[in-house]
Amino acid sequence: MTMLNTYAQSRYYTMEECNNDTLKYIEKNYEQYKVRYIGKTLQLLLDESELKFEEFVPGKFSPWVRDKSLIGKIKDLSFTIYFKEYQYHIYLYVDAPYTLRWEVAMDLEGDECESWGPKYYNFYKDIKIKDIYIHKQKNGEKIKNYTRP
């Protein structure tokens, strides 16, 4: 019984099972069943995903963090997905140990307009996911308690 419950919590939903609705796909896999990815590497999420990740932003620990050894290290990675008048920002929070440095990530960037590609995948793929949060907007305004029908 416990195994069935664990399996149900970590199920992956295909785009087809979500009626080819990008936002429903995000809600199912990265909001409702995010436990599938918690403690796993970013590589698992990216390799499984049917989304086309393009726009991304790495976040770093601020100078005001209590543990000074974390300053300048990457704490999260966010991807923005656009679908009609909606924007979903997928925040992937990194789990310890925090090994990737902000400066190295910025040196990797080169052109600010670059979209997600193999060099970024290879740089970030081994980070472990601590948590996932979805920030939802419609026409540029934050929407709360919204779930696709």
mmCIF file of C-alpha atoms in Angstrom:
data_model
loop_
_atom_site.group_PDB
_atom_site.id
_atom_site.type_symbol
_atom_site.label_atom_id
_atom_site.label_comp_id
_atom_site.label_asym_id
_atom_site.label_seq_id
_atom_site.Cartn_x
_atom_site.Cartn_y
_atom_site.Cartn_z
ATOM 1 C CA MET A 1 0.000 0.000 0.000
ATOM 2 C CA THR A 2 2.813 2.403 0.893
ATOM 3 C CA MET A 3 4.615 1.632 -2.373
ATOM 4 C CA LEU A 4 1.472 2.423 -4.368
ATOM 5 C CA ASN A 5 1.079 5.728 -2.529
ATOM 6 C CA THR A 6 4.718 6.674 -3.194
ATOM 7 C CA TYR A 7 4.406 5.713 -6.852
ATOM 8 C CA ALA A 8 1.210 7.745 -7.235
ATOM 9 C CA GLN A 9 2.917 10.811 -5.740
ATOM 10 C CA SER A 10 5.838 10.552 -8.129
ATOM 11 C CA ARG A 11 4.031 9.795 -11.369
ATOM 12 C CA TYR A 12 5.090 11.591 -14.534
ATOM 13 C CA TYR A 13 2.336 12.952 -16.799
ATOM 14 C CA THR A 14 2.909 13.247 -20.537
ATOM 15 C CA MET A 15 1.838 16.246 -22.557
ATOM 16 C CA GLU A 16 -0.734 14.031 -24.260
ATOM 17 C CA GLU A 17 -2.223 13.041 -20.879
ATOM 18 C CA CYS A 18 -2.554 16.781 -20.169
ATOM 19 C CA ASN A 19 -4.494 17.286 -23.421
ATOM 20 C CA ASN A 20 -1.443 19.023 -24.933
ATOM 21 C CA ASP A 21 -2.024 21.900 -22.501
ATOM 22 C CA THR A 22 1.412 23.259 -21.588
ATOM 23 C CA LEU A 23 0.223 24.876 -18.363
ATOM 24 C CA LYS A 24 -1.636 21.802 -17.164
ATOM 25 C CA TYR A 25 1.528 19.792 -17.898
ATOM 26 C CA ILE A 26 3.567 22.171 -15.728
ATOM 27 C CA GLU A 27 1.006 22.063 -12.914
ATOM 28 C CA LYS A 28 0.818 18.272 -12.917
ATOM 29 C CA ASN A 29 4.532 17.523 -13.091
ATOM 30 C CA TYR A 30 6.191 20.470 -11.343
ATOM 31 C CA GLU A 31 3.524 21.613 -8.887
ATOM 32 C CA GLN A 32 1.195 18.771 -7.905
ATOM 33 C CA TYR A 33 3.727 15.941 -8.283
ATOM 34 C CA LYS A 34 6.989 17.818 -7.724
ATOM 35 C CA VAL A 35 8.024 15.165 -5.198
ATOM 36 C CA ARG A 36 9.191 13.157 -8.214
ATOM 37 C CA TYR A 37 12.089 15.594 -8.665
ATOM 38 C CA ILE A 38 12.905 16.624 -5.086
ATOM 39 C CA GLY A 39 16.357 15.272 -4.187
ATOM 40 C CA LYS A 40 17.031 14.306 -7.810
ATOM 41 C CA THR A 41 19.302 15.992 -10.323
ATOM 42 C CA LEU A 42 18.161 18.616 -12.760
ATOM 43 C CA GLN A 43 19.181 16.184 -15.493
ATOM 44 C CA LEU A 44 16.229 13.895 -14.663
ATOM 45 C CA LEU A 45 13.742 16.756 -14.934
ATOM 46 C CA LEU A 46 15.236 18.095 -18.154
ATOM 47 C CA ASP A 47 15.597 14.708 -19.838
ATOM 48 C CA GLU A 48 12.006 13.787 -19.031
ATOM 49 C CA SER A 49 10.453 17.122 -19.880
ATOM 50 C CA GLU A 50 8.499 17.662 -23.055
ATOM 51 C CA LEU A 51 8.781 21.433 -22.676
ATOM 52 C CA LYS A 52 11.125 23.545 -24.724
ATOM 53 C CA PHE A 53 13.146 25.479 -22.162
ATOM 54 C CA GLU A 54 14.523 28.701 -23.578
ATOM 55 C CA GLU A 55 14.417 31.641 -21.215
ATOM 56 C CA PHE A 56 16.232 31.013 -17.929
ATOM 57 C CA VAL A 57 17.777 32.942 -15.055
ATOM 58 C CA PRO A 58 20.185 31.648 -12.397
ATOM 59 C CA GLY A 59 19.683 33.131 -8.918
ATOM 60 C CA LYS A 60 22.446 33.597 -6.363
ATOM 61 C CA PHE A 61 22.654 33.884 -2.609
ATOM 62 C CA SER A 62 22.779 37.510 -1.502
ATOM 63 C CA PRO A 63 25.509 39.074 0.641
ATOM 64 C CA TRP A 64 22.997 39.137 3.524
ATOM 65 C CA VAL A 65 22.811 35.349 3.824
ATOM 66 C CA ARG A 66 23.705 34.067 7.294
ATOM 67 C CA ASP A 67 26.176 31.439 6.046
ATOM 68 C CA LYS A 68 28.842 33.594 4.369
ATOM 69 C CA SER A 69 30.279 30.576 2.495
ATOM 70 C CA LEU A 70 27.131 30.654 0.321
ATOM 71 C CA ILE A 71 27.669 34.190 -0.981
ATOM 72 C CA GLY A 72 27.984 34.147 -4.769
ATOM 73 C CA LYS A 73 26.792 30.567 -5.167
ATOM 74 C CA ILE A 74 23.770 29.622 -7.236
ATOM 75 C CA LYS A 75 20.633 28.992 -5.156
ATOM 76 C CA ASP A 76 18.015 28.548 -7.878
ATOM 77 C CA LEU A 77 17.364 28.387 -11.566
ATOM 78 C CA SER A 78 14.158 29.696 -13.109
ATOM 79 C CA PHE A 79 12.613 29.012 -16.477
ATOM 80 C CA THR A 80 9.835 31.088 -18.009
ATOM 81 C CA ILE A 81 7.217 29.380 -20.147
ATOM 82 C CA TYR A 82 4.800 31.456 -22.229
ATOM 83 C CA PHE A 83 1.413 30.069 -23.269
ATOM 84 C CA LYS A 84 -1.111 32.461 -24.830
ATOM 85 C CA GLU A 85 -1.691 35.249 -22.260
ATOM 86 C CA TYR A 86 -0.077 33.238 -19.446
ATOM 87 C CA GLN A 87 3.457 33.168 -18.082
ATOM 88 C CA TYR A 88 4.580 30.406 -15.744
ATOM 89 C CA HIS A 89 7.909 30.862 -13.995
ATOM 90 C CA ILE A 90 9.309 27.520 -12.840
ATOM 91 C CA TYR A 91 11.704 28.071 -9.910
ATOM 92 C CA LEU A 92 14.005 25.142 -9.224
ATOM 93 C CA TYR A 93 15.717 25.598 -5.855
ATOM 94 C CA VAL A 94 19.131 23.985 -5.531
ATOM 95 C CA ASP A 95 19.892 21.605 -2.660
ATOM 96 C CA ALA A 96 23.189 21.460 -0.770
ATOM 97 C CA PRO A 97 26.026 21.148 -1.419
ATOM 98 C CA TYR A 98 26.048 24.461 -3.262
ATOM 99 C CA THR A 99 28.929 24.066 -5.690
ATOM 100 C CA LEU A 100 28.120 26.242 -8.686
ATOM 101 C CA ARG A 101 29.424 29.794 -8.552
ATOM 102 C CA TRP A 102 27.571 32.759 -10.027
ATOM 103 C CA GLU A 103 30.712 34.178 -11.650
ATOM 104 C CA VAL A 104 31.367 30.941 -13.529
ATOM 105 C CA ALA A 105 27.751 30.855 -14.723
ATOM 106 C CA MET A 106 28.038 34.455 -15.944
ATOM 107 C CA ASP A 107 31.322 33.700 -17.754
ATOM 108 C CA LEU A 108 29.540 30.817 -19.470
ATOM 109 C CA GLU A 109 26.746 33.077 -20.707
ATOM 110 C CA GLY A 110 28.595 35.167 -23.240
ATOM 111 C CA ASP A 111 25.658 36.701 -25.080
ATOM 112 C CA GLU A 112 22.776 37.804 -22.828
ATOM 113 C CA CYS A 113 20.261 36.743 -25.464
ATOM 114 C CA GLU A 114 21.371 33.134 -25.596
ATOM 115 C CA SER A 115 18.655 30.607 -24.891
ATOM 116 C CA TRP A 116 18.997 27.332 -23.056
ATOM 117 C CA GLY A 117 21.336 24.971 -24.875
ATOM 118 C CA PRO A 118 23.840 22.117 -24.402
ATOM 119 C CA LYS A 119 26.502 24.187 -22.622
ATOM 120 C CA TYR A 120 23.986 25.262 -19.967
ATOM 121 C CA TYR A 121 22.554 21.770 -19.693
ATOM 122 C CA ASN A 122 26.039 20.359 -19.070
ATOM 123 C CA PHE A 123 26.862 23.071 -16.529
ATOM 124 C CA TYR A 124 23.662 22.742 -14.445
ATOM 125 C CA LYS A 125 22.598 19.109 -14.980
ATOM 126 C CA ASP A 126 24.142 17.715 -11.768
ATOM 127 C CA ILE A 127 22.552 20.139 -9.319
ATOM 128 C CA LYS A 128 20.061 18.521 -6.959
ATOM 129 C CA ILE A 129 16.590 19.945 -6.672
ATOM 130 C CA LYS A 130 15.537 21.042 -3.191
ATOM 131 C CA ASP A 131 12.113 22.420 -4.113
ATOM 132 C CA ILE A 132 10.031 23.621 -7.052
ATOM 133 C CA TYR A 133 7.761 26.652 -7.064
ATOM 134 C CA ILE A 134 5.529 27.867 -9.894
ATOM 135 C CA HIS A 135 4.809 31.606 -10.132
ATOM 136 C CA LYS A 136 1.803 32.192 -12.385
ATOM 137 C CA GLN A 137 0.851 35.324 -14.301
ATOM 138 C CA LYS A 138 -1.891 36.230 -16.725
ATOM 139 C CA ASN A 139 -1.427 39.330 -18.875
ATOM 140 C CA GLY A 140 1.514 40.302 -16.662
ATOM 141 C CA GLU A 141 -0.483 40.148 -13.402
ATOM 142 C CA LYS A 142 0.143 37.554 -10.689
ATOM 143 C CA ILE A 143 -2.667 35.031 -10.334
ATOM 144 C CA LYS A 144 -3.226 33.116 -7.103
ATOM 145 C CA ASN A 145 -4.889 29.762 -6.541
ATOM 146 C CA TYR A 146 -5.216 29.143 -10.263
ATOM 147 C CA THR A 147 -5.292 25.644 -11.711
ATOM 148 C CA ARG A 148 -5.998 24.776 -15.325
ATOM 149 C CA PRO A 149 -9.425 23.239 -15.899
#
